[in-house]
mmCIF file of C-alpha atoms in Angstrom:
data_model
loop_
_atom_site.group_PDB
_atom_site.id
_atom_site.type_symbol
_atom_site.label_atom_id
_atom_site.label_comp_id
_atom_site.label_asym_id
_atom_site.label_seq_id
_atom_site.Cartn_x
_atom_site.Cartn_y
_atom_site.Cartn_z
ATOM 1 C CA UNK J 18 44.380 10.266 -19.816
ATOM 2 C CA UNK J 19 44.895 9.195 -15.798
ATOM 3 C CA UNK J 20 45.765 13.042 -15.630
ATOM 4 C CA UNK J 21 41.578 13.171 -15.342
ATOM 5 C CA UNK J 22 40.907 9.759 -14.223
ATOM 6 C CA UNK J 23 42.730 9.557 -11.542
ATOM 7 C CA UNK J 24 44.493 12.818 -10.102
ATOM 8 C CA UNK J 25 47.829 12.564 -8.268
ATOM 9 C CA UNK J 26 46.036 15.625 -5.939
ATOM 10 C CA UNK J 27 50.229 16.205 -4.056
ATOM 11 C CA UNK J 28 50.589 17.783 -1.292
ATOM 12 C CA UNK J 29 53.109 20.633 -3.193
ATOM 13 C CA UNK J 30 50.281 20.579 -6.339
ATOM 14 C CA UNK J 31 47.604 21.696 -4.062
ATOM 15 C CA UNK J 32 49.960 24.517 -2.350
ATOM 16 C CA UNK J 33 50.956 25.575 -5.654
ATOM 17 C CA UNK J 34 47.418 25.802 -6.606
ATOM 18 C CA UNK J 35 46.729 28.027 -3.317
ATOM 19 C CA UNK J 36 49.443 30.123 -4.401
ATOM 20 C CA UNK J 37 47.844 30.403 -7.356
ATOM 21 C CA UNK J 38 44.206 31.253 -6.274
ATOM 22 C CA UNK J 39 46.138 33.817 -4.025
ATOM 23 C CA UNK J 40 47.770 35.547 -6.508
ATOM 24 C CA UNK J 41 45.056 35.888 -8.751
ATOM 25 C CA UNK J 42 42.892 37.286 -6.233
ATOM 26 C CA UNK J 43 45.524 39.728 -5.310
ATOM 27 C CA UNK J 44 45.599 41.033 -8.678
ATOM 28 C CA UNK J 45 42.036 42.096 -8.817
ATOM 29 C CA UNK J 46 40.843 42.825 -5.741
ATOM 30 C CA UNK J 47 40.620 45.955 -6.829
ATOM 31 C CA UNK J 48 38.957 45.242 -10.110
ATOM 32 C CA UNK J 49 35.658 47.623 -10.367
ATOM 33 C CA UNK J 50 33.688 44.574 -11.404
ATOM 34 C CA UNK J 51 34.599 42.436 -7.861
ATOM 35 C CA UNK J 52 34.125 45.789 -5.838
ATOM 36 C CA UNK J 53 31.032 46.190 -6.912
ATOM 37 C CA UNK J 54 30.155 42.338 -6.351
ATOM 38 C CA UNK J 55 30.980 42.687 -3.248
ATOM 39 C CA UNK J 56 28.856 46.018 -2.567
ATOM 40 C CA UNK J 57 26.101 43.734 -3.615
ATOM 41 C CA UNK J 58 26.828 41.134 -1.129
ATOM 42 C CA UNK J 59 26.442 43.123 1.661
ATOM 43 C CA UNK J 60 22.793 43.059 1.308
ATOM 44 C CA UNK J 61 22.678 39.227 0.483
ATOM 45 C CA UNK J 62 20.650 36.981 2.423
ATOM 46 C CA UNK J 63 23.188 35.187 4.865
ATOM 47 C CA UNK J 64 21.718 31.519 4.553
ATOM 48 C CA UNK J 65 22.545 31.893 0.692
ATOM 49 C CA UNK J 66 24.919 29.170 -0.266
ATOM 50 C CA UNK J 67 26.667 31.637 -2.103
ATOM 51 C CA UNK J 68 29.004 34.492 -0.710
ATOM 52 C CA UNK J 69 31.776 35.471 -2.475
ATOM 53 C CA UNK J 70 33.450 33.747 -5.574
ATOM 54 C CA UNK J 71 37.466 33.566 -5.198
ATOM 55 C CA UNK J 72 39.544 32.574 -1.820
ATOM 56 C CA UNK J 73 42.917 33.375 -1.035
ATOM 57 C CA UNK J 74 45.662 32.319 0.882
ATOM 58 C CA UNK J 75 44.624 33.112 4.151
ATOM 59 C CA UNK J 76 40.589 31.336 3.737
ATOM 60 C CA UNK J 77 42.027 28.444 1.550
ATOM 61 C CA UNK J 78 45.278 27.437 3.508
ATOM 62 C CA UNK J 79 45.917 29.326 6.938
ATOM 63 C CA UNK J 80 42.627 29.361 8.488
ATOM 64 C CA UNK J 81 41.891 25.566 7.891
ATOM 65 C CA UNK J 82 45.086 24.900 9.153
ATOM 66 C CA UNK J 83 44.388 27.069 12.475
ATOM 67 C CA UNK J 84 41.175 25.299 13.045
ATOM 68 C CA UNK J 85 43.193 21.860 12.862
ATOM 69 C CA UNK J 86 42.597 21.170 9.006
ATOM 70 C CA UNK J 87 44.601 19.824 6.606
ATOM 71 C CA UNK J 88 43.804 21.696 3.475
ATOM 72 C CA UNK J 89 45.504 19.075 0.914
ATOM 73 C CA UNK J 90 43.073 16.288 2.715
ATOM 74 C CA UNK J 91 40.131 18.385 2.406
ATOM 75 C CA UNK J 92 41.070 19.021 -1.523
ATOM 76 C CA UNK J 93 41.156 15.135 -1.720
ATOM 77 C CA UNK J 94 38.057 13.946 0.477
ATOM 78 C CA UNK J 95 36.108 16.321 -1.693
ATOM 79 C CA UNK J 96 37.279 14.595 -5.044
ATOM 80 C CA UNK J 97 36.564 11.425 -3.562
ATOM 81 C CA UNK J 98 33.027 12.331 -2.460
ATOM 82 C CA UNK J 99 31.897 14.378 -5.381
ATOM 83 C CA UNK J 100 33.689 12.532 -8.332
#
């Protein structure tokens, strides 16, 4: 299928997908499992790759774009590197 092979990666399909991410984090950020995660993190080493596991809209679209970064380019340069 070119669905896999080659990805359309839209401007509107990655904001939708941001929505999406943003929703689903705001449904359980309150989930006992994610609180306690994040308890946990707070004694993680800093230089650890990894931090926390979901984004929302605010980390995945608005800060980017207030440092000058085009989210839906960053979505695609990544494919293009890594795939």
């Amino acid at each position: 299928s070119q669905f896999f092979r080659s990805p359309l990666f839209t401007p509107s399909a990655t904001e939708r997908e941001i929505n999406a991410v943003d929703s689903e984090h705001s449904m359980r950020i309150t989930d006992d499992g994610r609180r306690s995660y994040a308890a946990l993190l707070l004694d993680a080493n800093p230089s650890h790759p990894l931090h926390w596991g979901s984004g929302n809209a605010k980390s995945l679209r608005d800060a980017p774009r207030a440092r000058g970064e085009d989210p839906h380019a960053r979505v695609v340069n990544f494919y293009k590197e890594h795939y």
